[in-house]
Structures are given as C-alpha cells and as structure tokens.
Short mmCIF file of C-alpha atoms in Angstrom, two decimals:
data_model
loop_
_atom_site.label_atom_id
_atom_site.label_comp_id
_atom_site.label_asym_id
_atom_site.label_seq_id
_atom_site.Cartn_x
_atom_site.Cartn_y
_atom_site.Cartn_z
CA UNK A 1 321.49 101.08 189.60
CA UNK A 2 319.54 98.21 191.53
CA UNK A 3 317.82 100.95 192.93
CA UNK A 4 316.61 102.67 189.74
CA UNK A 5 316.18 99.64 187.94
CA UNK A 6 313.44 98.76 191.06
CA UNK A 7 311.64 102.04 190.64
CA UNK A 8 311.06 100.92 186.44
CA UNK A 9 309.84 98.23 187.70
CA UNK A 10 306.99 98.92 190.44
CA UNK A 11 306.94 101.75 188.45
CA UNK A 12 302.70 101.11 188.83
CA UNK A 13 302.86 100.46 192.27
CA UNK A 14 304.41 103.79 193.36
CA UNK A 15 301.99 105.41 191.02
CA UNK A 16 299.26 104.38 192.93
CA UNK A 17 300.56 105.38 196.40
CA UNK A 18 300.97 108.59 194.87
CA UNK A 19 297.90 109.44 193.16
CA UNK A 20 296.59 108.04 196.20
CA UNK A 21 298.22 110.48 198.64
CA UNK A 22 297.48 113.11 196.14
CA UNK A 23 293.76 112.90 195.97
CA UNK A 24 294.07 112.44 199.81
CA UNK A 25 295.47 115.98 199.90
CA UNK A 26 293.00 118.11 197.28
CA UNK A 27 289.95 115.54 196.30
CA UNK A 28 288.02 118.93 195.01
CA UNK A 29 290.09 118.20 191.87
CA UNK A 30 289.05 115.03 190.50
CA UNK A 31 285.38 114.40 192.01
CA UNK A 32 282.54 114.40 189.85
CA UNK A 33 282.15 117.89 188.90
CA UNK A 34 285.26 119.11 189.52
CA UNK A 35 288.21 120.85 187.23
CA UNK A 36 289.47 116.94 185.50
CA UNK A 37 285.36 116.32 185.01
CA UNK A 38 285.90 112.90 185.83
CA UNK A 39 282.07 112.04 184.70
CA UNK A 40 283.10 112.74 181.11
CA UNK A 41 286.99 112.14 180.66
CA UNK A 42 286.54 108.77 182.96
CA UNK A 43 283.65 107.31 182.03
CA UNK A 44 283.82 107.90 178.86
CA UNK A 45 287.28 108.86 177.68
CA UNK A 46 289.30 106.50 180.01
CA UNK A 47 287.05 103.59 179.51
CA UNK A 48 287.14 103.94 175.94
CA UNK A 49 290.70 104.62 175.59
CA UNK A 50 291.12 101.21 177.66
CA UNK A 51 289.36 99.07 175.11
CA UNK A 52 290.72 100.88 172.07
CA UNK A 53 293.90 99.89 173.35
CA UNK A 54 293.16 96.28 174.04
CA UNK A 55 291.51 96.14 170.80
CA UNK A 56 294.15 97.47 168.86
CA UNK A 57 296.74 95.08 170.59
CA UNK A 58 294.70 92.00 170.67
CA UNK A 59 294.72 89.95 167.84
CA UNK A 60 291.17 88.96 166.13
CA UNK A 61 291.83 85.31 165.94
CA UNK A 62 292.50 85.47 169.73
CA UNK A 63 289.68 87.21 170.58
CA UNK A 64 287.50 85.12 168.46
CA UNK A 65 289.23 81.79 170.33
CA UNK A 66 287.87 83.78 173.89
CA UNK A 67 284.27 83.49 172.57
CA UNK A 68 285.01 79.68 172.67
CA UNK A 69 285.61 79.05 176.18
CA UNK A 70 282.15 78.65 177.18
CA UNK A 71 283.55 76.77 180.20
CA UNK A 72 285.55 79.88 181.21
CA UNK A 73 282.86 82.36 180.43
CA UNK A 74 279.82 80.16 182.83
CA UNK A 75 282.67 79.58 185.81
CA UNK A 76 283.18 82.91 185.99
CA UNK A 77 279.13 84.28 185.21
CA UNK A 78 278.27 81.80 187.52
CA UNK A 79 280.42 83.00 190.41
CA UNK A 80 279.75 86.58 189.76
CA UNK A 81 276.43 86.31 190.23
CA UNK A 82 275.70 83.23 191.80
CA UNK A 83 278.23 82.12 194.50
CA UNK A 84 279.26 85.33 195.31
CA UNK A 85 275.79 87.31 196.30
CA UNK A 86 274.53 83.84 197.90
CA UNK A 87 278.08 83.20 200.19
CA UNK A 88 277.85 86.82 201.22
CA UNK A 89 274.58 86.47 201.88
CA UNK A 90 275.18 83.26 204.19
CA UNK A 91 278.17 85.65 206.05
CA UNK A 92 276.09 88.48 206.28
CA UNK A 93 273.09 86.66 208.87
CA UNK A 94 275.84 85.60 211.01
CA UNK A 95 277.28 89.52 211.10
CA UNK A 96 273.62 90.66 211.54
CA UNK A 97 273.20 89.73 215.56
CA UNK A 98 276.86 91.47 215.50
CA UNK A 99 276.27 95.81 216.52
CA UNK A 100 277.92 96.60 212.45
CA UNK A 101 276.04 99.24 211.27
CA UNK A 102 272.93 97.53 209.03
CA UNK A 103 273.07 99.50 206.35
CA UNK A 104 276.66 99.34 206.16
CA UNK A 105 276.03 95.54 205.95
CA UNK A 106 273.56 95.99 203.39
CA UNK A 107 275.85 97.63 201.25
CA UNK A 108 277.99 94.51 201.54
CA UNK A 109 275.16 92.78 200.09
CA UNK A 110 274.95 95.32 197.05
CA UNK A 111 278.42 94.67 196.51
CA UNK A 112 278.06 90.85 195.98
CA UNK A 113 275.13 91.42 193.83
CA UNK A 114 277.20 93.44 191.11
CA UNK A 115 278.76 92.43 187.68
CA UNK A 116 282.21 92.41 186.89
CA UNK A 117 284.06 96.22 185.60
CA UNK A 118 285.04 97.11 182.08
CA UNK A 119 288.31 97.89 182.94
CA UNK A 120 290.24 96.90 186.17
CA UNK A 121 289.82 93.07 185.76
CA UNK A 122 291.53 93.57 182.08
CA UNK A 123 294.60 95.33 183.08
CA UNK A 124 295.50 93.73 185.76
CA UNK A 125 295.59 90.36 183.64
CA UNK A 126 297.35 91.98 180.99
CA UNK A 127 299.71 93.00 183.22
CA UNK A 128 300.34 89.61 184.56
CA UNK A 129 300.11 88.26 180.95
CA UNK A 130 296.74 86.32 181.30
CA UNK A 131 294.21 85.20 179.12
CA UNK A 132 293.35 89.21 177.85
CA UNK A 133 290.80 88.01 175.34
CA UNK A 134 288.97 86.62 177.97
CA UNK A 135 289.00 88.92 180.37
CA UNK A 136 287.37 91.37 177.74
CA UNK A 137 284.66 89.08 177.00
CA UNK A 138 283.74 87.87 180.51
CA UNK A 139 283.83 91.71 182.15
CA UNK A 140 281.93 93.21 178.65
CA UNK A 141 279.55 90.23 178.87
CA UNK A 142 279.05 90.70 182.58
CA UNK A 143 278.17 94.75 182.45
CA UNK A 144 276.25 93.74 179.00
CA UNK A 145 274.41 90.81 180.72
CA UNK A 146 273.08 93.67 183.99
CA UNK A 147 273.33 96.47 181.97
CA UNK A 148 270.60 94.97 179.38
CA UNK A 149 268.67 93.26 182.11
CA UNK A 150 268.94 95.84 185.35
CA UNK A 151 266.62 93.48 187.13
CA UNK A 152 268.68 90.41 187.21
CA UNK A 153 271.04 92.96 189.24
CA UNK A 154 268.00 94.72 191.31
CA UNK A 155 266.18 90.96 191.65
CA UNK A 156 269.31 89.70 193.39
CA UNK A 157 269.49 92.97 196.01
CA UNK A 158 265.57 92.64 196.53
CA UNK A 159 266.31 88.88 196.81
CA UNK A 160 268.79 88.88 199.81
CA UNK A 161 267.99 92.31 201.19
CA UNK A 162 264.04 91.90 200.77
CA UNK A 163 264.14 95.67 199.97
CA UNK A 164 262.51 96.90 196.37
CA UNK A 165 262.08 100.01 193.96
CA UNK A 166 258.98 101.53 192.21
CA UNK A 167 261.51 103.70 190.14
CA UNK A 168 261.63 102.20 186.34
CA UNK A 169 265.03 101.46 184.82
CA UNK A 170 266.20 103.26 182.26
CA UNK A 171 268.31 100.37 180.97
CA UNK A 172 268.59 102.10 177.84
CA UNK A 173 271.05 104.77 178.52
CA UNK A 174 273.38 102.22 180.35
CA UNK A 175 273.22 100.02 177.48
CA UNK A 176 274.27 102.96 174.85
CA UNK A 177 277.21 103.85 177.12
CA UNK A 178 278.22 100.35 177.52
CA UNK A 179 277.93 100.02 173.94
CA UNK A 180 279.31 103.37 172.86
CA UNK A 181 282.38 103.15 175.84
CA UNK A 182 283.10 99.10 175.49
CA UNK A 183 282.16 97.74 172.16
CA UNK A 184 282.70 100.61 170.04
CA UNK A 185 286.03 101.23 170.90
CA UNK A 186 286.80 97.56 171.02
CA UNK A 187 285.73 97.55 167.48
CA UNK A 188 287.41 100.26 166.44
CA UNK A 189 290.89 99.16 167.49
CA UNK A 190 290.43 95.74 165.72
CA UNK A 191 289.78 97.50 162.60
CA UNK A 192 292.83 99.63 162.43
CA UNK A 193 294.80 97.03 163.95
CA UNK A 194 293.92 95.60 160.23
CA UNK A 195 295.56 98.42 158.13
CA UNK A 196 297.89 98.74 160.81
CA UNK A 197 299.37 95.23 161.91
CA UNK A 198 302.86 95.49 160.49
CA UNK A 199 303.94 98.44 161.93
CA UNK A 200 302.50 97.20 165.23
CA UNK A 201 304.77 94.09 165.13
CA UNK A 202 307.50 95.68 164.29
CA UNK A 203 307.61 98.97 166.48
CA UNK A 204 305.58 96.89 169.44
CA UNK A 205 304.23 99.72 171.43
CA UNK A 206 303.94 99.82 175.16
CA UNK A 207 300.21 98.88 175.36
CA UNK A 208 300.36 97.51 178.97
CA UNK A 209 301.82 101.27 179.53
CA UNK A 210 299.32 102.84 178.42
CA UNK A 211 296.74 100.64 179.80
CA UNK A 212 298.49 101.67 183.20
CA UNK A 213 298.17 105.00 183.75
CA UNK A 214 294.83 105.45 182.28
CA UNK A 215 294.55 102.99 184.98
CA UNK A 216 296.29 105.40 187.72
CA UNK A 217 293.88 108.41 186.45
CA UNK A 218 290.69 105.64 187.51
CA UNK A 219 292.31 105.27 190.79
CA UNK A 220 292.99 108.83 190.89
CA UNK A 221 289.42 110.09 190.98
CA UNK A 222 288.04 107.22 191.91
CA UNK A 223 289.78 107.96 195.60
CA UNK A 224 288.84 111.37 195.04
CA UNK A 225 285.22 110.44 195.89
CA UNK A 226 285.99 108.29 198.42
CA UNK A 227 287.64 111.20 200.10
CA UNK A 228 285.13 113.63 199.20
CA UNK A 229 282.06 112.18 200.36
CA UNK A 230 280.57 114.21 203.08
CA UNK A 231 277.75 111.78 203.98
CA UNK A 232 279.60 109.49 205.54
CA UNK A 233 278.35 109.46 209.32
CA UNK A 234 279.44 106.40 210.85
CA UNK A 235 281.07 104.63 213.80
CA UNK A 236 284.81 103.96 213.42
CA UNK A 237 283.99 100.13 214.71
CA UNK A 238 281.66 99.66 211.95
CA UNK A 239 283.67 100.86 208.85
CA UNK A 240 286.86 99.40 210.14
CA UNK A 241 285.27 96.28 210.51
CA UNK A 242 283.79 96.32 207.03
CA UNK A 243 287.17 97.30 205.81
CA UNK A 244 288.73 94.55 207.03
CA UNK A 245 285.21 92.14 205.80
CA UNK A 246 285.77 93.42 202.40
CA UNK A 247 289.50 92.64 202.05
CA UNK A 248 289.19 89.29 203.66
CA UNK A 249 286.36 88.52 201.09
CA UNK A 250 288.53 89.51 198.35
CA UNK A 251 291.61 87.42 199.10
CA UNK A 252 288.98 84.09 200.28
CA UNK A 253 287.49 84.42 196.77
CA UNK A 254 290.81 85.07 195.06
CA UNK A 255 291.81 81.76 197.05
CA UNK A 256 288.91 80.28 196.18
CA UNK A 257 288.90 80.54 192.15
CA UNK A 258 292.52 79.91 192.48
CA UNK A 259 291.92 76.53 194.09
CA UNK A 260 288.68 75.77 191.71
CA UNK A 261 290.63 76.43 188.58
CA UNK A 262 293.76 74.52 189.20
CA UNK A 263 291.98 71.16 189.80
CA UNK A 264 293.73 68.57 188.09
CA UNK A 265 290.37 68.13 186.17
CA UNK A 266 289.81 71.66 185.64
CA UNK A 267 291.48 71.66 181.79
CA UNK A 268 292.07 75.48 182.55
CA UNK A 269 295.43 77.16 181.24
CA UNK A 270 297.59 79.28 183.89
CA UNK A 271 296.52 82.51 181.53
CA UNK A 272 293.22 80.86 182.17
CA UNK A 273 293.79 81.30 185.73
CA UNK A 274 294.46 84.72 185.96
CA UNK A 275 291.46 85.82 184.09
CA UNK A 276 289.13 83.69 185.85
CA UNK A 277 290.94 85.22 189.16
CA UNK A 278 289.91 88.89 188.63
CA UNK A 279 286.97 88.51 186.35
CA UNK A 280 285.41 86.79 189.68
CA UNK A 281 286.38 88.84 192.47
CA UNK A 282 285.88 92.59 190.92
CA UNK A 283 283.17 94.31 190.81
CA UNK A 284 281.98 97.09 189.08
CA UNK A 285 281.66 100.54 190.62
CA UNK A 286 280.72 102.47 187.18
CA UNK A 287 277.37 100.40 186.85
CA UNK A 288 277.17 99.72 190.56
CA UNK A 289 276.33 103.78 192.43
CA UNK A 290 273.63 104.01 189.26
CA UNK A 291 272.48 100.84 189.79
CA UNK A 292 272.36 101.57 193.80
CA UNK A 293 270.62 105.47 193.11
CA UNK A 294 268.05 103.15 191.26
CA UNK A 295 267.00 100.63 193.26
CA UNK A 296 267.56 102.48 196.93
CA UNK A 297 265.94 106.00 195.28
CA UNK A 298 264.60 107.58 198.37
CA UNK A 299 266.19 105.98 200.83
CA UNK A 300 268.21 108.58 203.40
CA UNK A 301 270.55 105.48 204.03
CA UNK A 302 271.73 105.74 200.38
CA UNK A 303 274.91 107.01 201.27
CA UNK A 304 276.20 104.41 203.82
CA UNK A 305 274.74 101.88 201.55
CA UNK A 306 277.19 102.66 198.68
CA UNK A 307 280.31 102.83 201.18
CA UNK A 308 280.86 99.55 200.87
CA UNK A 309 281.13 99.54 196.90
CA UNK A 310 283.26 102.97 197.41
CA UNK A 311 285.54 100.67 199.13
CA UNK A 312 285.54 97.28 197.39
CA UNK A 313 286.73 98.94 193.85
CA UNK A 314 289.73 100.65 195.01
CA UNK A 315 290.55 97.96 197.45
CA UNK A 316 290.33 95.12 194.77
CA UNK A 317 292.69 97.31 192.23
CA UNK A 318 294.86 97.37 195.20
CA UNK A 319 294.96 93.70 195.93
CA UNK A 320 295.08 93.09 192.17
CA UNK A 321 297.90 95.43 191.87
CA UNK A 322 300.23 94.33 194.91
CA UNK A 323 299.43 90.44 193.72
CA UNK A 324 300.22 91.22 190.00
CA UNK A 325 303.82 90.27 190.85
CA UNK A 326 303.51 87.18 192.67
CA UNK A 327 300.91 85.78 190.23
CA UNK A 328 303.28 86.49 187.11
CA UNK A 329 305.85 84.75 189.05
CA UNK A 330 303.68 81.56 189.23
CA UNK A 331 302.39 81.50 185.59
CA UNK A 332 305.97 82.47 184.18
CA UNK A 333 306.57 78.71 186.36
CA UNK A 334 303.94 76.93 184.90
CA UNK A 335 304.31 78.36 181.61
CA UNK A 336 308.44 77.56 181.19
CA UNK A 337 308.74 73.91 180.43
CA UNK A 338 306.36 74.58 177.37
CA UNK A 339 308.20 77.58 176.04
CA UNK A 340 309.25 76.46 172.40
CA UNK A 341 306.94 73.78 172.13
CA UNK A 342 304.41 73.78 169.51
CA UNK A 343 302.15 71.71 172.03
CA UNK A 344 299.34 73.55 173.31
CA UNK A 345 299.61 75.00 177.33
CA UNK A 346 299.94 72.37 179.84
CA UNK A 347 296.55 72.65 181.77
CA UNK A 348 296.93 74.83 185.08
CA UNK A 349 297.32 71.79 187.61
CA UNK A 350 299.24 71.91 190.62
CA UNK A 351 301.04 68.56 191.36
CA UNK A 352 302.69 68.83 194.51
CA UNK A 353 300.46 70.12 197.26
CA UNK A 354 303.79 72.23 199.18
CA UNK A 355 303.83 73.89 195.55
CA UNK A 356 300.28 74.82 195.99
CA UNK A 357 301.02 75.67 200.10
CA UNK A 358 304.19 78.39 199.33
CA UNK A 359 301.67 79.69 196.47
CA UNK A 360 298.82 80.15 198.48
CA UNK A 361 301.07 81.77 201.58
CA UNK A 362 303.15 83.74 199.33
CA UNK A 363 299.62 85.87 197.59
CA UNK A 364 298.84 86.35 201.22
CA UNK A 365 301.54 86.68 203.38
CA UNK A 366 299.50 88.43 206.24
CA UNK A 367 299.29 84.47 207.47
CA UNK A 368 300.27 84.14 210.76
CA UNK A 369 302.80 81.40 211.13
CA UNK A 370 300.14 78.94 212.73
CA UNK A 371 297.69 79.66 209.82
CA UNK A 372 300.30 78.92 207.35
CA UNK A 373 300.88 75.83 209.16
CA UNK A 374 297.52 74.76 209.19
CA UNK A 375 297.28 75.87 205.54
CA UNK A 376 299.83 73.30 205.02
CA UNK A 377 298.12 69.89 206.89
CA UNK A 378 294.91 71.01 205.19
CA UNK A 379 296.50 71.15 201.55
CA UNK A 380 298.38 67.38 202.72
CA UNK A 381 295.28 65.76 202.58
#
C-alpha cells in the first residue's frame, strides 16, 4: 500500500524519467517533423490547451487581483531581463580565458537574454499551489513584452555578445501565435468558466492533472530534439562543463529570488514566492531557437549556439519538478497558522535564520557538509 500510494504521488516525477528514457530510445518520433508533428500539436495545441485550462480554473476576480501586483510583475521583469543577462554576462568574462568552447559560451549568453515560457513556469506553481494568476501574467507579459519588441531581446544579445543581424524581424507572426496560443485560449476558458462555474465547483476537476501531462508530452519532444540533433560537434569537457554552469545558475538564481522575496520588508506572500521563483529563473525555448535563427542567421556556429537553450529548458522543468515537493512543503508551513482566518496571508518572512538554513539546504541537498556549514554562519549574521 505505502508503496502504491508513493507511485500516486510522484506520479509526475516517474512520468518524466519515462518519457525521458523513451525519447532517449526512438527521438525520430516526436522531433519536429516527425509522426506526433510536435510543431503543430505542441506549439499550438499543447500551449493552448495549457492556458484554456488555467483559464477555465482560475477565477476572474483572481486574475484581475494578479494585474495589481505591479511590485511582483517589475521584480520579476526586472530580473528576467535585467539581472539575469548582466550577472551572466559578468560570469561569462571570467569563463572566457577558460578553453570552454566560445560559442558554447555564447549560447549561455543567449540564454540569459530570453523571456520567461508560456507554460513551464505556470505548472510548476500550480502544482506547488502558488500565486497561478501571476504566474500567467508575468510569463504572458514576458513573451508579449519580446515577442512585440524582438529587439529588446536581439539588443540585449548584440549588447553582451557585440554580435548583430541584418535579417528584419518578423515580429508579427510571433505576436499572432502568442496571441492566438496564450491569450485566446486564456480568454476562452474565462468565458465558459462563466456559464460553467457551478458545475466546476461542485464536480472540481483535476486541472493540475491535466496541466501535467500536457506537461510530460512538452518534455517528451522537447528531449526528442535534444537527442536528435545531429550538429552537435563538441568536446565532452566543454558541454559537461556547461551542463554543470547551467544547473548551478539555475539553483543560485532560484536561491537568489528565494532570499530577495522573503525579506522581512519584502510584503510578498509565500504563493508570491513561488511565482516569483520560476517566473525568474525559466526561460523560454519556444520564442528562444526563432529568436536565435533570427539574430545568428548565417552563422555556421548556429547550432552550438542554441545547445545551451536546448539544455536550460529541460533542465529547469527538471529542477522545477524535483523541487515542487520541497517548496509545497515550505508554503503549506508558512501558510498553516493562517488557515481559517479571514486575515489576509502573513507576508513570506522568514524569522529564524536556521529556518531559512534547513530551507535553503533541503532545495539543494547536493551541499557538501562544509558548504552547508558555511551556509549556516553566513545566514547567522
């Protein structure tokens, strides 16, 4: 029974070591072009099918609250695409005198220069229980913000990598299939959550479900590519290096937005948290290989340059998926000595700094023992 009962519950987990392992074996099946034409029923179907579903299950007035938290909203705009590009930036001219592969450290750079995704970032705080609403309106603001204005995105990569492109941008096409994949749908579940609300309250279905294994079918191909990619002619130093860059960068930033949201002057809610954890640390791999095409059009290094991003989104779901645990653990916490209370949500502030030390250690527990301690006399003082 404890056995079973286990399996229900990391019920996502296992799914994504298997559809892992299975586009390992045959990635001919879901690669762009292939028999499941993920071009089509992924970036359009599954993307749209994800914000249906958060539409239909999010109510208006909470959504409407979202647009309110223009705190929220700049922390996370401005970390997307100011702190982030700028710190890797600052990393990267230390790695350059290293013998990395340069245009496998360019493709870092790309990475940091890229808006949020329209779909990750709000699962995986719906699965923890976060602020949803605000996760919709910081990752469709984010893809809106680039996708209008391409050169904000291509001004940041010419900025740090002094590299440019003649090619024009046909921002117009991304914008229709942002609109027509994001907004549309997003729309179109509020209104027939309308005609439709009491028999969602009372038979409650299992929107997180669903949300998860459309999910699993965006991991699915997504590896497929990864695994498929035939241009990828590089030293095993280099990309296990930038393996290991792009996970450490992922859990510093994760540590980071943890740490800058739970000051005591911060005023941000635990759900708060959450969404301000993966709206700043994912980044989107949908707008990101156009985006790349575009501004590196010619270039033969094209292919090594998008490695990077080929890593960094399934790595983040990853992360996001093996932390989604531990994370709900800590906002259940925070959340319990309100529950009945008609007071608002006690601001996300972390009292006791050995609170904040098992925290920290226990979303990454590949601390050694002395980094833990010194984790520990740091968060003392």
């Amino acid at each position: 029974m404890r056995v079973t009962a286990r399996l229900r519950k990391e019920w996502f987990i296992l799914g994504i070591v298997l559809v892992i392992a299975v586009a390992r074996l045959e990635p001919a099946v879901g690669v762009k072009g292939g028999p499941l034409k993920p071009e089509i029923t992924i970036t359009y179907i599954a993307v749209s099918a994800i914000f249906f579903n958060s539409g239909l299950s999010l109510k208006t007035e909470e959504l409407t609250s979202a647009l309110m938290h223009v705190k929220l909203h700049l922390f996370v705009q401005i970390f997307t695409l100011v702190f982030f590009p700028t710190a890797i930036w600052l990393f990267l001219q230390l790695l350059s005198i290293t013998p990395i592969n340069e245009w496998l450290l360019k493709g870092l750079q790309t990475v940091g220069c890229m808006p949020p995704p329209v779909s990750s970032a709000v699962i995986l705080t719906k699965a923890v229980g976060g602020n949803e609403a605000a996760a919709i309106f910081n990752s469709a603001f984010g893809s809106f913000l680039v996708s209008n204005a391409v050169f904000i995105a291509s001004a940041l990569i010419v900025l740090f990598l002094t590299l440019g492109s003649s090619s024009s941008v046909p921002f117009t096409s991304i914008f229709s299939q942002l609109f027509m994949t994001v907004v549309v749908p997003l729309i179109i579940g509020q209104i027939v959550r309308r005609y439709i609300k009491d028999w969602l309250e009372r038979k409650k279905p299992p929107f997180g479900a669903i949300s998860s294994c459309v999910l699993l079918m965006i991991i699915y191909t997504t590896f497929c590519d990864t695994f498929a990619n035939p241009n990828i002619d590089l030293d095993k130093f280099s990309l296990i290096i930038i393996v290991f860059i792009i996970f450490s960068v992922q859990m510093s930033f994760m540590f980071l937005t943890f740490l800058f949201s739970t000051r005591n002057n911060s005023s941000f809610t635990p759900a708060d948290t959450v969404a301000i954890i993966f709206c700043s640390t994912h980044k989107s791999l949908t707008l990101g290989i156009p985006m790349l095409k575009i501004v590196f059009a010619g270039y033969e290094h094209l292919s090594l340059i998008s490695v990077p991003l080929l890593i960094y989104h399934p790595a983040q779901i990853l992360l996001g998926s093996l932390l989604v645990p531990t994370i709900k653990s800590w906002m259940v916490s925070r959340l319990a000595p309100t529950v009945g209370s008609p007071a608002p949500p006690v601001p996300c502030i972390l009292h006791s700094s050995v609170e904040k030390f098992f925290l920290i250690t226990s979303m990454f527990p590949i601390f050694s023992k002395t980094q833990q301690a010194a984790v520990l006399v740091a968060s003392l003082h």
